[in-house]
Coordinates of C-alpha atoms in Angstrom, one line a residue:
R1 CA 0.5 0.2 0.1
M2 CA 2.8 2.2 0.6
I3 CA 4.4 2.0 -2.5
N4 CA 1.0 2.4 -4.3
K5 CA 0.7 5.9 -2.2
G6 CA 4.2 6.4 -3.5
E7 CA 3.9 5.8 -7.2
S8 CA 0.6 8.3 -6.8
E9 CA 2.3 10.9 -5.0
V10 CA 4.6 10.9 -8.3
V11 CA 1.6 10.8 -10.4
S12 CA 0.0 13.7 -9.2
M13 CA 3.5 15.9 -9.9
R14 CA 3.1 16.1 -13.4
K15 CA -0.7 17.9 -14.3
K16 CA -3.5 15.7 -15.0
G17 CA -1.1 12.6 -14.4
K18 CA -0.1 12.5 -18.0
W19 CA 3.2 10.8 -18.0
A20 CA 4.9 9.3 -20.6
W21 CA 5.1 5.5 -18.4
L22 CA 1.1 6.0 -18.1
R23 CA 0.4 6.2 -21.3
T24 CA -1.9 3.5 -23.0
H25 CA -2.0 3.7 -27.1
N26 CA -4.4 2.8 -29.1
Y27 CA -7.0 0.7 -27.2
A28 CA -9.8 -0.9 -28.4
I29 CA -12.4 -0.5 -25.9
G30 CA -15.5 -2.7 -27.9
T31 CA -17.1 -2.3 -31.1
I32 CA -20.4 -1.0 -31.9
T33 CA -23.6 -2.1 -33.8
Q34 CA -26.3 -0.4 -35.8
G35 CA -28.5 1.8 -33.2
G36 CA -25.5 1.5 -30.4
W37 CA -23.5 4.8 -28.7
R38 CA -22.1 4.4 -25.8
L39 CA -18.8 1.8 -24.4
A40 CA -17.5 1.3 -21.0
L41 CA -14.6 3.1 -20.1
P42 CA -11.2 1.2 -19.7
A43 CA -11.4 0.0 -16.2
D44 CA -7.5 1.5 -15.2
I45 CA -8.4 4.9 -16.8
Q46 CA -7.3 7.4 -14.1
D47 CA -10.4 10.1 -15.1
K48 CA -14.0 8.5 -15.3
E49 CA -16.1 11.5 -15.6
T50 CA -14.0 13.7 -18.0
D51 CA -11.7 13.9 -21.1
E52 CA -9.3 14.7 -19.0
S53 CA -7.4 11.2 -19.0
I54 CA -7.7 11.1 -23.0
E55 CA -5.7 12.0 -25.9
E56 CA -7.4 11.0 -28.7
V57 CA -10.8 9.0 -29.9
K58 CA -10.9 7.4 -33.2
F59 CA -13.7 5.4 -34.4
G60 CA -12.6 2.1 -37.0
V61 CA -10.4 3.7 -39.4
G62 CA -11.7 6.8 -39.5
T63 CA -10.2 10.1 -38.0
N64 CA -9.9 11.2 -34.4
L65 CA -13.5 12.2 -32.9
Q66 CA -14.2 15.9 -31.4
Y67 CA -14.9 16.0 -28.5
K68 CA -17.9 17.8 -26.6
G69 CA -18.3 19.2 -23.1
L70 CA -21.6 18.8 -21.4
Q71 CA -23.6 21.6 -22.7
E72 CA -22.2 21.7 -26.1
W73 CA -23.3 17.8 -25.8
N74 CA -26.9 18.9 -24.9
N75 CA -27.0 21.2 -27.4
M76 CA -26.1 18.7 -30.0
V77 CA -28.3 15.9 -28.6
R78 CA -31.6 18.5 -28.1
G79 CA -35.1 17.4 -29.3
I80 CA -34.0 13.3 -29.1
A81 CA -36.1 10.6 -26.6
Y82 CA -34.6 8.0 -25.1
T83 CA -34.7 5.6 -23.0
E84 CA -33.3 1.5 -22.4
L85 CA -35.4 -1.6 -23.1
T86 CA -36.0 -3.7 -20.4
V87 CA -36.9 -6.8 -21.2
N88 CA -35.5 -8.7 -24.4
M89 CA -37.7 -7.6 -27.9
T90 CA -37.7 -10.6 -30.5
I91 CA -39.4 -10.4 -33.8
G92 CA -42.7 -9.6 -34.9
A93 CA -43.3 -8.2 -30.7
T94 CA -46.2 -5.6 -30.7
T95 CA -45.2 -4.2 -27.6
I96 CA -42.1 -2.8 -26.2
N97 CA -40.9 -2.2 -22.8
G98 CA -38.0 0.6 -22.0
I99 CA -37.7 2.2 -18.2
I100 CA -39.9 5.3 -19.7
F101 CA -41.7 6.9 -22.4
A102 CA -42.9 9.8 -20.8
N103 CA -40.4 12.2 -23.7
F104 CA -41.7 10.1 -26.5
D105 CA -44.8 11.5 -29.1
T106 CA -48.2 9.6 -28.6
S107 CA -47.7 7.8 -31.4
G108 CA -44.9 7.6 -33.9
T109 CA -42.0 6.1 -35.2
V110 CA -38.6 4.7 -32.8
K111 CA -35.3 3.3 -33.8
I112 CA -34.2 0.0 -31.5
G113 CA -30.7 -1.8 -32.6
S114 CA -31.3 -1.7 -37.1
N115 CA -35.0 -1.5 -36.3
T116 CA -37.0 0.8 -37.5
I117 CA -40.5 0.6 -35.5
T118 CA -44.2 2.4 -35.8
Y119 CA -46.4 2.4 -32.5
T120 CA -49.7 3.4 -32.0
G121 CA -49.9 4.1 -28.3
K122 CA -47.8 4.3 -25.2
T123 CA -48.0 4.5 -21.2
G124 CA -45.4 5.1 -18.7
T125 CA -43.2 2.2 -19.5
T126 CA -44.6 0.7 -22.6
L127 CA -45.0 1.6 -26.6
T128 CA -48.2 -0.7 -27.9
G129 CA -50.0 -1.3 -31.6
C130 CA -46.2 -2.2 -32.7
S131 CA -44.4 -3.4 -36.0
G132 CA -41.3 -3.1 -37.8
V133 CA -39.2 -5.6 -35.7
T134 CA -37.6 -8.1 -37.9
A135 CA -34.5 -8.6 -35.5
D136 CA -34.2 -9.4 -31.6
V137 CA -32.5 -7.1 -29.8
D138 CA -31.7 -7.6 -26.0
A139 CA -32.4 -5.8 -22.8
G140 CA -30.1 -2.9 -22.2
A141 CA -30.2 -1.3 -25.9
T142 CA -31.1 2.0 -25.9
I143 CA -34.5 2.9 -27.9
F144 CA -34.6 6.5 -30.0
Q145 CA -36.5 8.9 -31.2
G146 CA -35.5 11.9 -33.6
A147 CA -31.4 10.8 -33.5
S148 CA -29.8 11.2 -36.1
F149 CA -27.8 8.0 -37.2
G150 CA -24.7 7.5 -39.4
T151 CA -21.1 7.4 -38.7
P152 CA -19.9 9.1 -35.8
S153 CA -18.1 12.2 -35.5
S154 CA -18.3 13.5 -31.4
Y155 CA -17.7 12.4 -28.3
T156 CA -18.6 13.0 -24.5
I157 CA -18.0 11.4 -21.1
Q158 CA -20.1 10.7 -18.7
D159 CA -20.2 8.2 -15.6
G160 CA -17.8 6.0 -17.1
Y161 CA -18.7 5.9 -20.8
I162 CA -17.7 7.1 -23.8
Y163 CA -21.4 8.4 -25.9
L164 CA -20.7 8.8 -29.8
Y165 CA -22.9 10.9 -31.9
P166 CA -24.2 10.3 -34.3
I167 CA -25.7 7.2 -33.8
I168 CA -24.0 4.0 -35.6
G169 CA -25.9 3.4 -38.4
P170 CA -25.5 0.8 -40.6
Q171 CA -22.8 1.7 -42.5
S172 CA -20.6 2.1 -39.7
S173 CA -22.2 -0.9 -37.7
G174 CA -19.5 -3.2 -36.2
K175 CA -16.6 -1.0 -36.3
A176 CA -14.1 -0.8 -33.2
V177 CA -13.8 2.3 -31.0
T178 CA -9.8 2.9 -30.4
V179 CA -8.7 5.6 -27.3
T180 CA -5.0 6.4 -26.7
Y181 CA -5.3 7.3 -23.0
Y182 CA -3.2 7.4 -19.4
H183 CA -4.2 4.7 -16.7
R184 CA -3.5 4.4 -13.2
P185 CA -0.1 2.8 -11.9
G186 CA -0.7 -1.2 -11.4
N187 CA -1.4 -2.4 -7.8
I188 CA 1.3 -3.7 -5.9
S189 CA -0.1 -6.4 -3.7
T190 CA 2.3 -8.8 -4.0
G191 CA 6.2 -9.3 -4.7
Y192 CA 5.8 -10.1 -8.0
D193 CA 4.6 -7.0 -8.9
E194 CA 6.2 -4.7 -10.8
V195 CA 6.2 -0.4 -10.3
S196 CA 5.6 1.7 -12.7
A197 CA 7.3 5.0 -12.5
P198 CA 10.4 4.5 -14.3
D199 CA 13.2 5.7 -11.2
E200 CA 12.0 2.6 -8.7
T201 CA 14.5 3.8 -6.5
A202 CA 12.8 6.9 -5.8
L203 CA 9.9 4.3 -4.3
V204 CA 12.5 2.8 -2.4
D205 CA 12.6 6.1 -0.7
Y206 CA 9.5 6.5 -0.1
L207 CA 9.2 3.5 2.0
V208 CA 12.0 4.5 4.0
W209 CA 10.9 7.5 5.0
K210 CA 7.2 5.8 5.8
I211 CA 8.4 2.8 7.4
D212 CA 11.2 5.2 9.6
A213 CA 8.3 7.5 10.7
R214 CA 5.6 4.6 11.2
L215 CA 8.5 3.0 13.7
N216 CA 10.4 6.3 15.5
A217 CA 7.1 8.0 16.1
G218 CA 7.2 11.1 13.5
G219 CA 10.8 9.5 12.0
T220 CA 14.4 10.4 12.2
A221 CA 16.8 12.4 10.4
T222 CA 17.6 9.1 8.0
G223 CA 14.0 9.4 7.6
Q224 CA 13.6 12.9 6.5
A225 CA 16.7 12.7 4.7
A226 CA 15.3 9.6 2.5
Y227 CA 11.8 11.8 1.7
Q228 CA 13.7 14.8 0.7
A229 CA 15.6 12.0 -1.5
F230 CA 12.6 11.3 -3.1
L231 CA 11.5 14.5 -3.9
V232 CA 14.3 15.0 -5.8
K233 CA 14.1 12.0 -7.8
A234 CA 10.3 12.6 -8.1
D235 CA 10.8 15.6 -9.8
R236 CA 13.8 14.9 -11.9
M237 CA 11.4 12.3 -13.1
R238 CA 9.2 15.4 -14.0
R239 CA 11.6 17.6 -15.7
Q240 CA 13.1 14.1 -18.0
E241 CA 9.5 13.8 -18.7
T242 CA 8.8 17.9 -20.1
S243 CA 12.5 17.3 -22.0
G244 CA 11.5 14.0 -23.1
R245 CA 14.6 12.2 -21.6
I246 CA 14.2 9.0 -19.9
T247 CA 16.1 7.7 -17.1
V248 CA 17.4 4.2 -17.3
L249 CA 19.3 2.6 -14.6
K250 CA 22.2 0.1 -15.8
P251 CA 24.6 -1.7 -13.1
N252 CA 28.0 -0.2 -12.5
I253 CA 29.8 -3.6 -12.2
T254 CA 33.8 -3.3 -11.1
K255 CA 34.6 -6.1 -9.1
Y256 CA 33.0 -8.9 -7.9
N257 CA 33.5 -8.8 -4.4
R258 CA 31.9 -5.2 -3.9
V259 CA 28.6 -3.9 -4.1
L260 CA 26.7 -3.4 -6.9
T261 CA 25.6 0.7 -7.2
F262 CA 23.6 2.2 -10.3
E263 CA 24.8 5.5 -12.5
E264 CA 22.0 7.1 -15.0
V265 CA 22.8 7.0 -18.6
Y266 CA 20.5 8.4 -21.0

């Protein structure tokens, strides 16, 4: 746990935690079929509520998608009614069950997956008199009214999901969404886990400081010196990150009977 805290302190030294050693390039988070518009973000992404931890989002082999903040997004999807399908829908179904249809027209047309469905009536949670269900759709799919369908050009982040717009149309169905993002350091819980920070000796200094403080009721000069060494090394990693130089440690072995030391090379 102490090592995890040490890495977290290093991460916080760079704005928004954007370190090269925490960047994941072109990670495929999944594919979206016709009528879909969201995918879950990677579990280890640093920020699940904004685009702060995202460098770019691509759909298929097309160009990068443009991020929209909450206000821009709400303006873009204004006039769209949507809810979630709560019961599996099968071919030929005449009723459709959703969470709430309060914002839907009294009668009209909706899209669910690849289906374009007309209905003649509604209750709070059901569309009735439905026709046009030609493909099965599992519960959890989104029911849309008034939305645009095609190839996505924009995205937003909400509640751990990435949302795309326009909604996936038939020509874009099944394509992958890839993101380049900044992840959290890996959790260190066993002796086999590897630290993420490029200079592991900084975390050794951090541990010396923490252990000294715990054993000596607030710490000694030795512990404070170790903490200062940690800060110096963490700041050096930050400066090297900015300049594009990475610290590499290699053993400096002169004689077999001497203690191994390390020297920095760039």
